[in-house]
Short mmCIF file of C-alpha atoms (C1' of nucleotides) in Angstrom, two decimals:
data_model
loop_
_atom_site.label_atom_id
_atom_site.label_comp_id
_atom_site.label_asym_id
_atom_site.label_seq_id
_atom_site.Cartn_x
_atom_site.Cartn_y
_atom_site.Cartn_z
CA MET B 1 25.39 31.53 10.33
CA VAL B 2 21.80 30.81 8.87
CA GLY B 3 23.50 27.06 6.76
CA LYS B 4 21.84 24.51 9.05
CA THR B 5 22.13 21.75 9.00
CA ILE B 6 19.31 19.04 7.88
CA PRO B 7 18.28 16.09 9.63
CA GLN B 8 19.16 13.04 7.95
CA HIS B 9 15.25 12.19 8.42
CA ARG B 10 14.31 15.00 6.87
CA LYS B 11 17.02 14.74 4.02
CA LEU B 12 15.40 11.25 3.29
CA TYR B 13 11.19 12.57 3.86
CA GLU B 14 12.71 15.20 0.82
CA ILE B 15 14.08 12.32 -1.05
CA LEU B 16 11.11 9.57 -1.16
CA ARG B 17 8.24 12.65 -0.94
CA LYS B 18 10.15 13.77 -4.35
CA HIS B 19 10.78 9.93 -6.19
CA ILE B 20 6.61 10.10 -5.22
CA LEU B 21 6.06 12.71 -7.04
CA ASP B 22 8.08 12.41 -9.72
CA GLY B 23 6.92 8.98 -10.25
CA VAL B 24 9.76 6.42 -9.49
CA TYR B 25 7.11 5.35 -7.26
CA LYS B 26 3.43 4.89 -8.67
CA GLU B 27 0.39 5.14 -6.60
CA GLY B 28 0.10 1.55 -5.01
CA ASP B 29 3.39 0.57 -5.14
CA LEU B 30 5.14 -0.61 -1.76
CA LEU B 31 8.37 1.42 -0.71
CA PRO B 32 11.50 -0.68 -0.13
CA SER B 33 11.43 -2.06 3.82
CA GLU B 34 12.20 0.11 6.25
CA ASN B 35 15.75 -1.88 7.24
CA GLU B 36 15.81 -1.47 3.05
CA LEU B 37 16.16 2.40 3.38
CA CYS B 38 18.65 1.63 6.52
CA ARG B 39 20.74 0.10 3.59
CA LEU B 40 20.17 2.06 0.57
CA TYR B 41 20.51 5.66 2.70
CA GLY B 42 23.30 4.85 5.82
CA MET B 43 20.75 5.12 8.62
CA THR B 44 19.03 3.61 11.43
CA ARG B 45 16.01 1.64 11.42
CA PRO B 46 14.32 4.69 13.74
CA THR B 47 15.61 7.61 11.80
CA VAL B 48 13.93 5.82 8.62
CA ARG B 49 10.74 5.50 10.88
CA GLN B 50 10.97 8.91 11.55
CA SER B 51 11.20 10.30 7.90
CA LEU B 52 8.34 7.51 6.88
CA SER B 53 6.37 8.52 9.79
CA THR B 54 6.20 12.27 8.51
CA LEU B 55 5.42 11.11 5.25
CA ALA B 56 2.48 9.57 6.15
CA ASN B 57 1.12 12.24 8.15
CA ASP B 58 1.63 14.39 5.13
CA GLY B 59 -1.14 11.49 3.08
CA TYR B 60 2.27 10.31 0.54
CA ILE B 61 2.34 6.79 2.00
CA ARG B 62 -0.08 4.68 4.17
CA LYS B 63 1.33 2.72 6.16
CA HIS B 64 0.72 -1.59 6.56
CA GLN B 65 1.98 -3.45 10.12
CA GLY B 66 3.37 -5.89 7.86
CA LYS B 67 2.81 -5.53 5.01
CA GLY B 68 5.12 -2.50 3.51
CA SER B 69 4.55 1.53 2.96
CA ILE B 70 2.05 2.12 0.29
CA VAL B 71 2.16 4.92 -1.77
CA HIS B 72 -0.45 6.64 -1.98
CA ASN B 73 -0.75 10.37 -4.03
CA LEU B 74 -3.66 11.06 -5.06
CA PRO B 75 -4.05 14.04 -7.31
CA ARG B 76 -3.88 16.71 -5.22
CA GLU B 77 -6.08 19.01 -7.31
CA ILE B 78 -5.93 22.36 -5.54
CA GLY B 79 -4.49 21.05 -2.20
CA ILE B 80 -5.50 24.62 -0.10
CA LEU B 81 -6.62 22.85 3.06
CA SER B 82 -3.75 20.74 4.41
CA ILE B 83 -0.93 22.76 2.29
CA SER B 84 0.19 25.86 4.00
CA GLY B 85 0.07 28.06 0.69
CA THR B 86 -1.76 28.66 -2.65
CA THR B 87 1.37 27.77 -4.72
CA SER B 88 2.45 24.78 -3.06
CA ALA B 89 -0.39 23.00 -3.56
CA VAL B 90 -0.80 23.70 -6.81
CA GLY B 91 2.29 23.27 -8.09
CA ASP B 92 3.68 25.91 -9.20
CA ARG B 93 3.50 25.30 -12.59
CA ASN B 94 0.71 26.71 -14.02
CA LEU B 95 -0.27 29.22 -11.10
CA LYS B 96 0.35 33.32 -11.91
CA THR B 97 0.41 35.76 -9.84
CA ARG B 98 -1.20 39.28 -10.77
CA ILE B 99 -1.32 42.44 -7.65
CA ILE B 100 -3.80 44.15 -8.18
CA LYS B 101 -2.82 45.92 -4.51
CA LYS B 102 1.16 46.26 -3.79
CA PRO B 103 2.34 45.75 -0.16
CA VAL B 104 1.23 48.97 1.81
CA LEU B 105 1.92 49.98 5.34
CA MET B 106 -1.42 50.90 7.09
CA GLN B 107 -3.86 50.29 10.56
CA TRP B 108 -5.82 47.15 10.72
CA PRO B 109 -9.09 47.02 9.68
CA VAL B 110 -11.67 47.77 12.79
CA ASN B 111 -13.68 44.27 13.51
CA PHE B 112 -10.51 41.96 12.15
CA MET B 113 -11.70 38.68 11.37
CA PHE B 114 -8.78 37.64 13.77
CA SER B 115 -7.99 38.46 17.44
CA LEU B 116 -5.00 39.92 17.16
CA THR B 117 -1.56 41.11 19.79
CA ASP B 118 -1.14 44.15 21.53
CA LEU B 119 2.00 43.67 19.55
CA GLU B 120 -0.01 43.37 16.21
CA LYS B 121 -1.86 45.76 16.82
CA GLU B 122 1.12 48.27 17.60
CA SER B 123 2.89 47.58 14.45
CA GLY B 124 0.75 47.94 12.27
CA CYS B 125 -0.47 45.84 9.07
CA ILE B 126 1.27 45.27 5.30
CA TYR B 127 -1.08 45.10 3.30
CA MET B 128 -1.85 43.07 -0.36
CA GLU B 129 -4.06 42.01 -2.53
CA ARG B 130 -3.57 39.53 -4.55
CA LEU B 131 -5.06 38.05 -7.62
CA ARG B 132 -3.93 34.02 -8.43
CA LEU B 133 -4.38 32.71 -12.28
CA LEU B 134 -4.69 28.77 -12.47
CA GLU B 135 -4.20 27.85 -16.48
CA ASP B 136 -4.97 31.96 -17.14
CA VAL B 137 -8.05 31.55 -15.80
CA PRO B 138 -9.02 33.74 -12.30
CA ILE B 139 -9.29 30.96 -9.55
CA PHE B 140 -8.11 32.38 -5.64
CA TYR B 141 -8.99 36.65 -4.94
CA ASP B 142 -5.98 36.79 -2.46
CA ILE B 143 -6.55 39.52 0.81
CA SER B 144 -3.16 39.62 2.91
CA TYR B 145 -2.55 41.00 6.30
CA ILE B 146 0.59 40.42 7.96
CA ALA B 147 1.97 42.49 10.90
CA ASN B 148 4.63 44.68 10.87
CA ILE B 149 7.53 42.96 12.49
CA ASN B 150 10.95 43.05 11.43
CA LEU B 151 9.92 42.87 7.76
CA ALA B 152 11.77 45.65 7.14
CA ARG B 153 11.78 47.30 3.45
CA ILE B 154 9.10 43.89 2.36
CA THR B 155 6.51 46.50 0.94
CA ALA B 156 9.39 47.77 -2.04
CA ARG B 157 9.74 44.07 -3.02
CA GLN B 158 8.65 42.29 -5.65
CA PHE B 159 6.00 40.48 -5.43
CA GLU B 160 4.72 39.09 -9.34
CA ASN B 161 4.68 35.46 -9.85
CA ARG B 162 6.28 35.36 -6.71
CA SER B 163 5.09 33.33 -3.12
CA LEU B 164 4.57 34.87 0.13
CA PHE B 165 6.10 32.57 1.23
CA GLN B 166 8.96 32.05 -0.69
CA ILE B 167 9.49 35.45 -0.29
CA LEU B 168 9.04 35.91 3.45
CA ARG B 169 11.34 32.46 3.64
CA ASP B 170 14.16 33.70 1.36
CA ASN B 171 14.54 37.32 2.46
CA TYR B 172 13.67 36.88 6.57
CA HIS B 173 13.88 33.15 7.49
CA ILE B 174 10.98 32.77 8.60
CA GLU B 175 8.55 29.18 7.66
CA ILE B 176 5.80 28.67 8.15
CA LYS B 177 4.01 26.07 11.05
CA GLY B 178 0.92 25.49 10.75
CA GLY B 179 -2.37 27.35 11.09
CA ASP B 180 -6.10 27.34 10.95
CA GLN B 181 -9.07 28.34 8.53
CA ARG B 182 -12.61 29.29 8.14
CA ILE B 183 -14.03 28.25 5.16
CA LYS B 184 -17.77 29.03 4.19
CA ALA B 185 -19.89 29.47 0.78
CA ILE B 186 -20.83 32.83 0.20
CA THR B 187 -22.08 35.36 -2.88
CA ALA B 188 -19.14 37.51 -3.39
CA ASN B 189 -19.49 40.95 -4.15
CA SER B 190 -19.40 43.19 -7.53
CA LYS B 191 -15.12 43.95 -6.87
CA ILE B 192 -14.70 40.02 -6.06
CA ASN B 193 -17.27 38.65 -9.26
CA ARG B 194 -15.18 41.46 -11.23
CA PHE B 195 -11.67 40.14 -11.11
CA LEU B 196 -13.02 36.90 -10.46
CA LYS B 197 -15.31 36.63 -13.84
CA LEU B 198 -17.56 35.02 -11.99
CA LYS B 199 -21.42 34.44 -14.03
CA LYS B 200 -24.56 36.52 -11.52
CA ASP B 201 -24.85 35.09 -8.84
CA GLN B 202 -22.81 32.43 -8.35
CA PRO B 203 -21.74 31.06 -5.08
CA VAL B 204 -17.73 31.63 -3.80
CA LEU B 205 -15.79 29.38 -0.88
CA HIS B 206 -13.91 31.78 1.10
CA LEU B 207 -11.20 30.94 3.33
CA GLU B 208 -9.94 32.18 6.91
CA ARG B 209 -6.84 31.56 7.27
CA ARG B 210 -4.33 32.37 10.43
CA LEU B 211 -0.72 30.95 10.08
CA GLU B 212 1.77 30.58 12.16
CA THR B 213 5.54 31.04 11.52
CA ASN B 214 8.66 30.09 13.09
CA ASN B 215 8.01 33.84 15.10
CA PRO B 216 5.73 33.43 17.12
CA ALA B 217 4.36 36.55 17.70
CA LEU B 218 4.39 36.71 13.90
CA PHE B 219 1.48 35.43 11.69
CA LEU B 220 -0.03 35.66 8.14
CA TYR B 221 -3.76 35.85 7.60
CA SER B 222 -5.76 35.79 4.68
CA SER B 223 -9.35 35.99 3.45
CA ILE B 224 -9.58 34.48 0.06
CA PHE B 225 -11.97 33.86 -2.27
CA CYS B 226 -12.14 30.84 -4.58
CA ASN B 227 -13.58 30.02 -7.62
CA THR B 228 -14.41 26.67 -7.00
CA ASP B 229 -16.89 26.32 -10.60
CA LYS B 230 -14.03 24.62 -12.34
CA TYR B 231 -12.05 23.55 -9.77
CA SER B 232 -12.26 21.83 -5.76
CA ILE B 233 -10.21 22.34 -2.62
CA PHE B 234 -9.01 19.16 -2.37
CA GLY B 235 -7.54 18.26 1.25
CA ARG B 236 -6.49 14.67 3.00
CA PHE B 237 -6.57 14.03 6.65
CA MET C 1 -10.64 -11.53 20.60
CA VAL C 2 -11.34 -8.47 20.76
CA GLY C 3 -9.08 -7.98 23.52
CA LYS C 4 -5.80 -5.92 21.65
CA THR C 5 -3.91 -4.14 24.33
CA ILE C 6 -3.15 -1.13 23.97
CA PRO C 7 0.44 0.63 23.74
CA GLN C 8 2.09 2.48 26.05
CA HIS C 9 2.20 5.34 24.17
CA ARG C 10 -1.34 5.66 22.80
CA LYS C 11 -2.84 5.11 26.35
CA LEU C 12 -0.72 9.00 27.35
CA TYR C 13 -1.91 10.20 24.02
CA GLU C 14 -5.70 9.41 25.60
CA ILE C 15 -4.77 10.32 28.81
CA LEU C 16 -2.46 13.74 27.83
CA ARG C 17 -6.05 14.58 25.38
CA LYS C 18 -8.65 14.59 27.68
CA HIS C 19 -6.69 16.07 30.04
CA ILE C 20 -6.35 19.24 27.66
CA LEU C 21 -10.05 18.55 26.81
CA ASP C 22 -11.54 18.85 30.48
CA GLY C 23 -9.21 21.98 30.27
CA VAL C 24 -6.78 20.60 32.88
CA TYR C 25 -4.40 21.94 31.45
CA LYS C 26 -5.33 25.30 29.02
CA GLU C 27 -5.04 27.01 25.65
CA GLY C 28 -1.15 28.69 26.34
CA ASP C 29 0.29 26.20 28.97
CA LEU C 30 3.01 24.56 28.89
CA LEU C 31 2.80 20.79 29.56
CA PRO C 32 5.25 18.71 31.55
CA SER C 33 8.49 17.79 30.56
CA GLU C 34 9.32 15.05 28.53
CA ASN C 35 11.64 13.40 31.40
CA GLU C 36 9.00 14.70 33.63
CA LEU C 37 6.29 12.86 31.25
CA CYS C 38 8.47 9.70 31.81
CA ARG C 39 8.96 9.96 35.46
CA LEU C 40 5.23 10.46 36.20
CA TYR C 41 3.73 7.37 33.62
CA GLY C 42 6.88 5.77 34.22
CA MET C 43 7.75 6.05 30.33
CA THR C 44 10.93 6.01 28.82
CA ARG C 45 11.72 8.95 26.68
CA PRO C 46 11.18 7.52 22.99
CA THR C 47 7.84 6.32 23.99
CA VAL C 48 6.39 9.96 25.50
CA ARG C 49 7.34 11.66 22.78
CA GLN C 50 5.88 9.11 20.26
CA SER C 51 2.29 10.03 22.55
CA LEU C 52 3.45 14.18 21.92
CA SER C 53 4.21 13.54 18.25
CA THR C 54 0.66 12.48 17.84
CA LEU C 55 -0.83 15.15 19.78
CA ALA C 56 1.51 18.08 18.29
CA ASN C 57 0.52 15.73 14.44
CA ASP C 58 -3.46 16.49 15.99
CA GLY C 59 -3.42 19.53 16.53
CA TYR C 60 -4.02 19.56 20.50
CA ILE C 61 0.02 21.04 21.44
CA ARG C 62 2.60 22.93 19.35
CA LYS C 63 6.28 21.85 20.37
CA HIS C 64 9.33 24.18 20.84
CA GLN C 65 12.63 23.40 20.98
CA GLY C 66 13.68 24.68 23.88
CA LYS C 67 11.28 25.31 25.68
CA GLY C 68 8.19 22.55 25.86
CA SER C 69 4.95 21.68 24.28
CA ILE C 70 2.58 24.55 24.34
CA VAL C 71 -0.97 23.69 24.66
CA HIS C 72 -3.26 24.25 21.76
CA ASN C 73 -6.80 24.00 21.78
CA LEU C 74 -8.16 26.13 20.33
CA PRO C 75 -12.13 25.94 20.42
CA ARG C 76 -12.98 23.45 16.24
CA GLU C 77 -16.41 24.80 15.29
CA ILE C 78 -17.38 22.23 13.23
CA GLY C 79 -13.83 21.10 12.21
CA ILE C 80 -14.87 18.03 9.80
CA LEU C 81 -12.24 19.02 8.17
CA SER C 82 -9.45 17.25 10.09
CA ILE C 83 -11.67 15.25 12.02
CA SER C 84 -12.99 11.98 10.67
CA GLY C 85 -16.81 12.72 11.23
CA THR C 86 -19.79 15.63 11.74
CA THR C 87 -20.87 13.67 15.47
CA SER C 88 -16.75 14.01 16.95
CA ALA C 89 -16.17 17.08 15.36
CA VAL C 90 -18.90 19.40 16.72
CA GLY C 91 -19.24 17.34 20.03
CA ASP C 92 -22.49 15.30 20.27
CA ARG C 93 -24.29 17.63 22.76
CA ASN C 94 -26.59 19.55 20.76
CA LEU C 95 -25.81 17.70 17.54
CA LYS C 96 -29.10 16.26 16.21
CA THR C 97 -29.25 13.28 13.41
CA ARG C 98 -32.60 12.77 11.50
CA ILE C 99 -33.00 10.13 8.99
CA ILE C 100 -34.75 11.37 5.57
CA LYS C 101 -34.08 8.25 3.73
CA LYS C 102 -33.51 4.92 6.21
CA PRO C 103 -30.40 2.69 4.78
CA VAL C 104 -31.15 0.49 2.30
CA LEU C 105 -29.17 -1.37 -0.24
CA MET C 106 -29.33 -0.61 -3.71
CA GLN C 107 -26.91 -0.26 -6.49
CA TRP C 108 -24.14 2.46 -6.96
CA PRO C 109 -25.50 5.73 -9.12
CA VAL C 110 -23.50 6.07 -12.79
CA ASN C 111 -21.19 8.66 -12.35
CA PHE C 112 -21.03 8.21 -8.55
CA MET C 113 -18.36 10.84 -7.18
CA PHE C 114 -15.43 8.55 -6.60
CA SER C 115 -14.08 5.51 -8.68
CA LEU C 116 -15.00 2.17 -7.25
CA THR C 117 -13.12 -1.01 -6.82
CA ASP C 118 -14.60 -3.78 -8.79
CA LEU C 119 -15.36 -5.00 -5.17
CA GLU C 120 -18.21 -2.31 -4.50
CA LYS C 121 -19.44 -2.59 -7.26
CA GLU C 122 -20.11 -5.89 -6.53
CA SER C 123 -20.98 -5.64 -3.56
CA GLY C 124 -23.27 -2.70 -3.99
CA CYS C 125 -24.38 -0.18 -1.38
CA ILE C 126 -26.30 0.61 1.35
CA TYR C 127 -27.43 4.55 0.78
CA MET C 128 -28.97 6.92 3.94
CA GLU C 129 -29.45 10.30 3.80
CA ARG C 130 -29.82 11.98 7.11
CA LEU C 131 -30.13 16.12 8.30
CA ARG C 132 -27.70 16.86 10.52
CA LEU C 133 -29.27 19.47 13.91
CA LEU C 134 -27.26 21.64 15.79
CA GLU C 135 -29.62 23.11 18.34
CA ASP C 136 -32.60 22.33 16.26
CA VAL C 137 -31.09 24.80 13.25
CA PRO C 138 -30.18 22.30 10.42
CA ILE C 139 -26.99 22.79 9.13
CA PHE C 140 -25.78 19.57 7.81
CA TYR C 141 -27.56 17.40 4.65
CA ASP C 142 -25.39 14.43 4.76
CA ILE C 143 -25.65 11.49 1.41
CA SER C 144 -23.60 8.33 2.76
CA TYR C 145 -23.33 5.23 1.08
CA ILE C 146 -20.83 2.38 1.78
CA ALA C 147 -20.25 -0.80 0.17
CA ASN C 148 -22.56 -3.47 0.77
CA ILE C 149 -19.32 -5.25 2.57
CA ASN C 150 -19.46 -7.90 5.68
CA LEU C 151 -22.28 -5.30 6.95
CA ALA C 152 -24.22 -8.23 7.57
CA ARG C 153 -27.95 -6.63 9.01
CA ILE C 154 -27.23 -2.64 8.47
CA THR C 155 -29.88 -1.40 7.02
CA ALA C 156 -31.97 -3.00 10.14
CA ARG C 157 -30.11 -0.96 12.40
CA GLN C 158 -31.06 2.43 14.51
CA PHE C 159 -29.59 5.29 13.49
CA GLU C 160 -31.67 7.74 14.49
CA ASN C 161 -29.17 10.55 17.34
CA ARG C 162 -26.68 8.09 17.07
CA SER C 163 -23.39 8.40 14.64
CA LEU C 164 -23.23 6.31 12.25
CA PHE C 165 -19.26 5.83 12.87
CA GLN C 166 -20.32 4.92 16.14
CA ILE C 167 -22.88 1.76 14.66
CA LEU C 168 -19.47 0.50 12.51
CA ARG C 169 -17.39 0.68 15.42
CA ASP C 170 -19.40 -1.12 17.96
CA ASN C 171 -20.85 -3.24 15.42
CA TYR C 172 -18.62 -4.14 13.10
CA HIS C 173 -15.03 -3.26 13.59
CA ILE C 174 -14.54 -0.57 11.66
CA GLU C 175 -12.16 2.41 12.24
CA ILE C 176 -11.89 5.10 10.00
CA LYS C 177 -8.17 5.83 9.20
CA GLY C 178 -8.04 8.86 6.77
CA GLY C 179 -9.70 10.27 4.07
CA ASP C 180 -9.69 12.66 1.45
CA GLN C 181 -12.19 15.40 0.80
CA ARG C 182 -12.96 18.06 -1.84
CA ILE C 183 -14.75 21.20 -1.57
CA LYS C 184 -17.12 23.67 -3.76
CA ALA C 185 -19.16 25.94 -2.22
CA ILE C 186 -22.69 25.74 -5.05
CA THR C 187 -25.83 26.97 -5.34
CA ALA C 188 -28.58 24.04 -3.89
CA ASN C 189 -31.25 22.17 -5.55
CA SER C 190 -34.73 22.66 -4.26
CA LYS C 191 -34.55 19.53 -2.02
CA ILE C 192 -31.47 20.87 -0.70
CA ASN C 193 -33.21 24.04 -0.09
CA ARG C 194 -35.41 22.88 1.52
CA PHE C 195 -34.45 20.47 4.17
CA LEU C 196 -31.93 23.25 5.11
CA LYS C 197 -33.81 25.44 5.12
CA LEU C 198 -32.23 28.15 3.02
CA LYS C 199 -33.18 31.77 1.56
CA LYS C 200 -33.36 32.01 -1.93
CA ASP C 201 -30.10 31.90 -3.72
CA GLN C 202 -27.98 31.29 -0.75
CA PRO C 203 -24.92 29.43 -0.98
CA VAL C 204 -24.56 26.35 0.12
CA LEU C 205 -20.91 24.41 0.90
CA HIS C 206 -20.49 20.88 -1.07
CA LEU C 207 -18.51 18.20 0.42
CA GLU C 208 -17.59 15.03 -1.41
CA ARG C 209 -15.53 12.67 0.82
CA ARG C 210 -14.06 9.10 1.52
CA LEU C 211 -13.01 8.52 4.08
CA GLU C 212 -10.49 5.19 4.79
CA THR C 213 -11.39 2.45 7.34
CA ASN C 214 -8.75 -0.29 8.23
CA ASN C 215 -11.13 -2.93 6.22
CA PRO C 216 -8.65 -1.85 3.29
CA ALA C 217 -11.43 -2.97 0.92
CA LEU C 218 -14.19 -0.95 2.55
CA PHE C 219 -14.58 3.20 1.91
CA LEU C 220 -17.26 5.26 3.36
CA TYR C 221 -18.42 8.14 0.79
CA SER C 222 -20.50 10.67 1.38
CA SER C 223 -21.79 14.01 -0.22
CA ILE C 224 -22.37 16.49 2.46
CA PHE C 225 -24.68 20.00 1.61
CA CYS C 226 -23.89 22.81 4.96
CA ASN C 227 -25.54 25.32 5.40
CA THR C 228 -22.13 27.70 6.66
CA ASP C 229 -24.23 31.35 7.17
CA LYS C 230 -24.21 30.84 10.89
CA TYR C 231 -21.11 28.60 11.26
CA SER C 232 -18.34 28.18 9.51
CA ILE C 233 -16.47 24.62 8.22
CA PHE C 234 -13.25 25.01 10.13
CA GLY C 235 -9.93 23.35 9.90
CA ARG C 236 -6.09 22.59 11.25
CA PHE C 237 -3.44 22.05 9.45
"C1'" DA P 1 23.05 49.29 37.47
"C1'" DA P 2 23.89 46.67 32.84
"C1'" DA P 3 26.35 43.54 30.40
"C1'" DT P 4 27.93 39.40 29.83
"C1'" DT P 5 28.67 34.60 30.65
"C1'" DT P 6 27.56 30.38 32.34
"C1'" DA P 7 24.49 26.80 34.37
"C1'" DA P 8 20.31 24.48 34.08
"C1'" DC P 9 16.97 23.25 32.16
"C1'" DT P 10 14.08 22.07 27.30
"C1'" DT P 11 13.47 19.55 22.81
"C1'" DG P 12 16.24 18.12 18.26
"C1'" DT P 13 19.15 14.02 16.27
"C1'" DA P 14 20.36 9.55 16.46
"C1'" DT P 15 22.17 4.34 17.77
"C1'" DT P 16 21.75 0.42 19.26
"C1'" DT P 17 19.01 -3.62 20.99
"C1'" DA P 18 15.11 -6.47 21.37
"C1'" DC P 19 10.82 -8.62 21.08
"C1'" DA P 20 6.16 -8.63 19.61
"C1'" DA P 21 2.24 -9.17 16.01
"C1'" DG P 22 1.20 -8.68 11.88
"C1'" DT P 23 1.42 -10.90 6.42
"C1'" DA P 24 2.38 -13.10 3.00
"C1'" DA P 25 3.90 -17.28 0.79
"C1'" DA P 26 6.78 -21.28 0.43
"C1'" DA P 27 7.26 -26.42 2.97
"C1'" DA P 28 4.92 -30.18 4.72
"C1'" DA P 29 1.02 -32.35 5.58
"C1'" DT P 30 -3.80 -34.41 4.74
"C1'" DA Z 1 -5.24 -30.96 -5.12
"C1'" DT Z 2 -6.53 -28.72 -0.37
"C1'" DT Z 3 -5.61 -27.23 4.26
"C1'" DT Z 4 -2.40 -26.73 7.28
"C1'" DT Z 5 1.94 -25.46 9.45
"C1'" DT Z 6 5.87 -23.11 9.11
"C1'" DT Z 7 9.45 -19.64 7.36
"C1'" DA Z 8 10.58 -15.69 6.67
"C1'" DC Z 9 9.60 -11.29 5.81
"C1'" DT Z 10 7.24 -6.82 7.54
"C1'" DT Z 11 6.08 -2.54 10.44
"C1'" DG Z 12 4.89 -1.86 15.84
"C1'" DT Z 13 6.67 -1.11 20.83
"C1'" DA Z 14 9.87 -0.40 23.88
"C1'" DA Z 15 13.68 0.95 26.33
"C1'" DA Z 16 19.12 2.79 27.40
"C1'" DT Z 17 22.27 5.61 25.38
"C1'" DA Z 18 24.37 9.93 24.08
"C1'" DC Z 19 25.12 14.28 22.35
"C1'" DA Z 20 23.30 18.66 19.57
"C1'" DA Z 21 21.12 23.04 19.81
"C1'" DG Z 22 17.31 26.04 21.38
"C1'" DT Z 23 15.38 28.64 25.60
"C1'" DT Z 24 15.63 31.07 29.88
"C1'" DA Z 25 17.03 32.31 34.77
"C1'" DA Z 26 20.97 32.93 37.73
"C1'" DA Z 27 25.77 34.00 38.33
"C1'" DT Z 28 29.53 36.17 37.55
"C1'" DT Z 29 31.78 40.02 35.07
"C1'" DT Z 30 32.47 44.80 34.21
#
DNA sequence: AAATTTAACTTGTATTTACAAGTAAAAAAT
DNA sequence: ATTTTTTACTTGTAAATACAAGTTAAATTT
C-alpha cells in the first residue's frame, strides 16, 4: 500500500545529487551530456532533462546552452533557507538534538505568528521545544507547533536525535512540500540567552516558518532562534 | 542583434504571472487546466507544462495531481531572499533610493567577503553605497561591489531612484541569473546605526550576497544591512 | 437514504521525433 | 602564424502520442 514506484527522473536526480555530494563530480566539472546520460541510464532525453532541471533548480548544477551542465556544489553552511529542515540542511553528521520540552497537546497560543484554519484551531496543537547543537555548540533553539490532525500517539514517540521530519515521514507518511518564512534580527530574551549561551546583548536571528505538507490541511510551524556568531545562515536563489 | 525571440513557454509564464499579480487569478483559485491552456494559447501540453513548472518553482502556484494548479500569491513582504533585487522584491512603489557614495572605481577591499577570480582582481571594483527607504523610513543600507568588466562609463550614470539591476539590464544587457547569500544577526557599527536611525544596541540583519549574471565572469556583490524592527525579510522555498 | 462504483476529469510520467541555437575545437583559407 | 570557416558537439524549444495515477462528482447499486 505504501510501496510507491519512484519515477525514473527522480532516480537519476538522486544518483547525480549523491555523486555531486560525494565528490564524484566536483565543483566546476561538466556532467555527462544529456545524450550520454540517456545511454548510461537507459532513459530518453526529456526524462534526463527533467532530472537536470530539478538539479538546476536546487542549485546543484548550472546549465549552459551549447556547453553542458556545470556542477555548482558550494559549501552549504547552514542552509535552512532553501532546504526544508535543519537536519537535511546541515547534514546529519554533527547536528545533535536535545529535547527541552517533550511534545504535548495543548491549545494554540493567542496571537499565533501565522493565521490558522478553523480545522487547525479545533484540533489543538502539539508543542515541543528542542535545542540543536552543532559540534556540541548550541546553534538553534527550535519551538515547533503542529496541528493535531491524524497524528496518533505522536506525543509518545522518541524525538531525541531524530528529525521531526523523519518521524513524520516514517510514521505518518507526511512529506514537506514547501513553505515560507520571515526573518528578523532580534535581542533574545533571557531564556533563549541561557540555552544558546549567548553573550550579553548578542543579537540573534529569529525565523518564523510555516511548512506545507502533502496533507493540504496540515502545516508545520516553527519559531527558530539562531546564534549566527560563528555560523551563517546560507541560502541560494 | 539584441532582438531575440521569446519562447512560447516563457510568454505563457509571463501572461499567467501577470494575471496572478493583477488579481485576475486570486489566492486559492484554480488555474485553467493544462489542456484548457493548450487550447486557449495554441500550445501543446509539454510547452504549457513547462510554463506551469516555472511558475510553481517561483512560488506562484502549487500543483496537485488530479486536481489542478492552485494560485499561491502570498503577500511577499520584503522578499529579498528568493528574488534578485531589492526593488523587484518590495515592488517599486514606496521604495526610494538615496545615494550615499556615488559609484567609484577602486581596488577590492582586502579580505573581501567572497573569493574573487584573477580577472576580477585585475579589473578593479566599482564601489557604491546606497540607502533604501520604505515609506521614508530607512530600511536597507546597501554596499555594492562590481568588477569593472565591460561596464564603460558606469560611474557617470544616474543611480538616484533607479535600480542598479535596471541600469545593468538596460545599458549593458546584464541579467541576474541567480546567486547565494549569507545571513547573520549583528550589532551595527556607528555609521550603519546613524544611517538606519537605529536605537542603541538594536540588532541588525546583515546579508552578504553574490549574484550571478548572464556574463559568467561577472558577479555582483553586496553587503546589506537591514532594519528588521518593523518589516521582516520574507522568503519562500 | 447511504454506500459503492463508475466515469470524466485533473496532473504525472515517458517515449519519439525534429529542428534551433549556442559553444568549442578542428579544418581550411588567408 | 593568423584568421576565418566548418563541423561536431552541447543544450533549448516544440510537437504528437500514450498511459498512469490522483480527484471529484455523477450514476448506480445496495
